[in-house]
C-alpha positions as a printed Julia matrix, in Angstrom:
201×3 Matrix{Float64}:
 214.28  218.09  231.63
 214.64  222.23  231.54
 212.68  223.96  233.55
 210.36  226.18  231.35
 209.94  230.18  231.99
 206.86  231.93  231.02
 206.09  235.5   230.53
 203.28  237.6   229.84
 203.54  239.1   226.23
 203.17  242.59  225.92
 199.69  244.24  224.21
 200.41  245.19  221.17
 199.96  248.76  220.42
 197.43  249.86  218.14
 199.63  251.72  215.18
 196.77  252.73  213.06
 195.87  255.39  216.16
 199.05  256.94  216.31
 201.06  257.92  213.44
 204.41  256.3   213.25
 207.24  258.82  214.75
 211.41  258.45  214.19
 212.34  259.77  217.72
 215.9   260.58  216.22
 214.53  262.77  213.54
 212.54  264.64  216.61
 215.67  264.94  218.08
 217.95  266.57  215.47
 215.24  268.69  214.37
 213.97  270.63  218.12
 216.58  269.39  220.16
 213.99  268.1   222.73
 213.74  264.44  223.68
 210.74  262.76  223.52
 209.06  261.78  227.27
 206.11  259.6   225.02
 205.78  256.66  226.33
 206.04  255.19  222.56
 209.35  256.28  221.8
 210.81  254.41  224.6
 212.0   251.05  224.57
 209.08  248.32  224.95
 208.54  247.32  228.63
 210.74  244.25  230.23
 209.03  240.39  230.11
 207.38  239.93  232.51
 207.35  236.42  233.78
 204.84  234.2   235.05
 204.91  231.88  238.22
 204.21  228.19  237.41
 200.89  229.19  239.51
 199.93  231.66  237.25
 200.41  230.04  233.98
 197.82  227.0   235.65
 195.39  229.33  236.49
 195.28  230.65  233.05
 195.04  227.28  231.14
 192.91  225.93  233.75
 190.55  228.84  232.57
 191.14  228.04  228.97
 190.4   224.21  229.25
 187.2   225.04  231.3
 185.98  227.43  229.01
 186.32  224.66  225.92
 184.98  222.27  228.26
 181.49  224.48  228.47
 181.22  224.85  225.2
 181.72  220.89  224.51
 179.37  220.12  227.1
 176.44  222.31  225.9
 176.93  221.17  222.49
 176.79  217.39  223.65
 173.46  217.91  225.46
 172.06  220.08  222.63
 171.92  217.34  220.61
 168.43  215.2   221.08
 167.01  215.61  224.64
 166.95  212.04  225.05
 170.49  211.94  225.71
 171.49  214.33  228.72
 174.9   214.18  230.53
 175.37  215.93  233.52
 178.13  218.78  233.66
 180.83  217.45  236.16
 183.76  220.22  235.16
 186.99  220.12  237.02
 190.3   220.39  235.95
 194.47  219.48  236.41
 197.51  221.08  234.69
 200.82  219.25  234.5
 203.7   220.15  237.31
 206.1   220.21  235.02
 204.23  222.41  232.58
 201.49  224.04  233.75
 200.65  225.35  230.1
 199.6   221.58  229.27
 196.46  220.1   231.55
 192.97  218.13  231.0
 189.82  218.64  231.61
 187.0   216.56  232.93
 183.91  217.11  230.93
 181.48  215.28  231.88
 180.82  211.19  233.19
 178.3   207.8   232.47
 177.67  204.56  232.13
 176.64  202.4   229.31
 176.43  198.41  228.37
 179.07  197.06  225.49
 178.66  193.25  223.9
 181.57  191.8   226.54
 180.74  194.43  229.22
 177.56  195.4   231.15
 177.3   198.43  233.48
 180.39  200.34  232.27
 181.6   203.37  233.73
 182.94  206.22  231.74
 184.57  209.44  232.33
 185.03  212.13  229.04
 188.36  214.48  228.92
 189.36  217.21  226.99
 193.79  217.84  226.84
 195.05  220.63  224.87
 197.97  218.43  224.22
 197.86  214.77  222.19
 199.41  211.72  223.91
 199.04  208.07  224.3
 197.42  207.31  227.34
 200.01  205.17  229.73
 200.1   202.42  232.76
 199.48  203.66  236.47
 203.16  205.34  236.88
 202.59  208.07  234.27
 199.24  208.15  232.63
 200.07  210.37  229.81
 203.01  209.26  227.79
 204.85  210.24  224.35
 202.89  214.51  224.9
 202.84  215.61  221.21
 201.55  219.38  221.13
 201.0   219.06  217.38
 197.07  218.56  217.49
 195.92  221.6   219.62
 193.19  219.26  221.27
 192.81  215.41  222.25
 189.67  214.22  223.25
 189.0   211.28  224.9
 187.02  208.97  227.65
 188.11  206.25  229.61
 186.49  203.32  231.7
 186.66  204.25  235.59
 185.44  202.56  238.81
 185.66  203.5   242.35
 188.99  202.67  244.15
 188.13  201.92  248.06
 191.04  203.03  249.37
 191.63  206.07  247.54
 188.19  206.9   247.75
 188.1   208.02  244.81
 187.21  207.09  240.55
 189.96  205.18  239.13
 191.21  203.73  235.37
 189.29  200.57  234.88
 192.08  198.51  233.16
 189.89  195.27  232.84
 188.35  197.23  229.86
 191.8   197.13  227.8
 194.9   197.96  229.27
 194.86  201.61  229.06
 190.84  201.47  230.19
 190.46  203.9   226.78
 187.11  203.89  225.16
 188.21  206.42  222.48
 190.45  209.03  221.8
 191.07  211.34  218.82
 191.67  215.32  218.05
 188.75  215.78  215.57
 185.72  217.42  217.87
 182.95  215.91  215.56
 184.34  212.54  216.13
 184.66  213.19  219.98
 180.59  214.46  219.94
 179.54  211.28  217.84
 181.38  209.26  220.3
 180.41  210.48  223.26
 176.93  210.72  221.73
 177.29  206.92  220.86
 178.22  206.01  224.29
 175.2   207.69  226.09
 172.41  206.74  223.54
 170.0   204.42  225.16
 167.83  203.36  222.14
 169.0   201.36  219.41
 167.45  204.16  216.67
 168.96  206.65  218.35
 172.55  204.8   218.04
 171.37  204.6   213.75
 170.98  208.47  213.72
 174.54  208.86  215.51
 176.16  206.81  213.86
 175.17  208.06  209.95
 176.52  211.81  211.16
């Protein structure tokens, strides 16, 4: 695959402050050139380390992660999740990562005691097998949201994919954000009226 190269774009000057000037016409007319820093050409790209590009979407993702989080739990006060925010970028392409949002458990018909873990990608995928997790990265949807089963690994020491609860261990994924809240919603809700409310938004 090609190694991607980032830069940092340029601010845009504001043109409605300064009036437009033709540094040739300047120049035929007085003689003088122009030392304005606007009549010279625009500065060089400057470009990124793969570092610096993570940092930056790392930022982004946590900062949509926040604002997902507070909307969950501003909901009903009945259903609470606790804030559990980390995040990972790609190695390949740092511009691409995932964010953790937030994690539970909750009882299904064939499943009691489930844990769950909730994600937020700015890229849309299909979630994979234990080599590669994400698989077939589309960046045509902006945002994929989407939880998974997980259960503590021994010798990692650490949460894993439960993949007893389908073969991916996905509960849900999709790009619309409403969908993602009533879901997420769905899986904390306790009470069975609670569940009626969700599901009619």
């Amino acid at each position: 695959m090609q190694k991607l190269r980032y830069y940092a774009a340029p601010r845009v000057p504001d043109k409605s402050a300064t009036a437009s000037k033709a540094a040739h016409t300047e120049f035929l007319r007085t003689g003088r050139i122009s030392r304005h820093r606007d009549d010279w050409l625009a500065e060089e790209k400057r470009y990124l380390t793969y570092a610096e590009v993570a940092v930056r979407t790392g930022r982004r993702l946590e900062t949509a992660a926040e604002t997902t989080h507070s909307r969950i739990n501003g909901f009903h006060r009945s259903i609470q999740f606790p804030k559990m925010i980390f995040h990972k970028t790609l190695d390949d392409s740092p511009h691409l990562g995932y964010c953790h949002v937030t994690a539970a458990r909750t009882n299904f018909a064939q499943y009691a005691d489930v844990k769950w873990a909730f994600y937020i990608a700015n890229f849309f995928a299909e979630i994979g097998g234990t080599e590669q997790f994400f698989e077939q990265i589309r960046q045509s949807y902006t945002r994929m949201y989407f939880a998974v089963a997980i259960k503590p690994e021994t010798e990692q020491k650490a949460m894993v994919v439960d993949r007893s609860i389908r073969d991916n261990g996905l509960l849900f994924r999709t790009h619309d954000p409403k969908e993602a809240l009533r879901n997420v919603l769905m899986l904390g809700a306790r009470d069975t009226e609670i569940r009626k409310i969700i599901a009619k938004l």
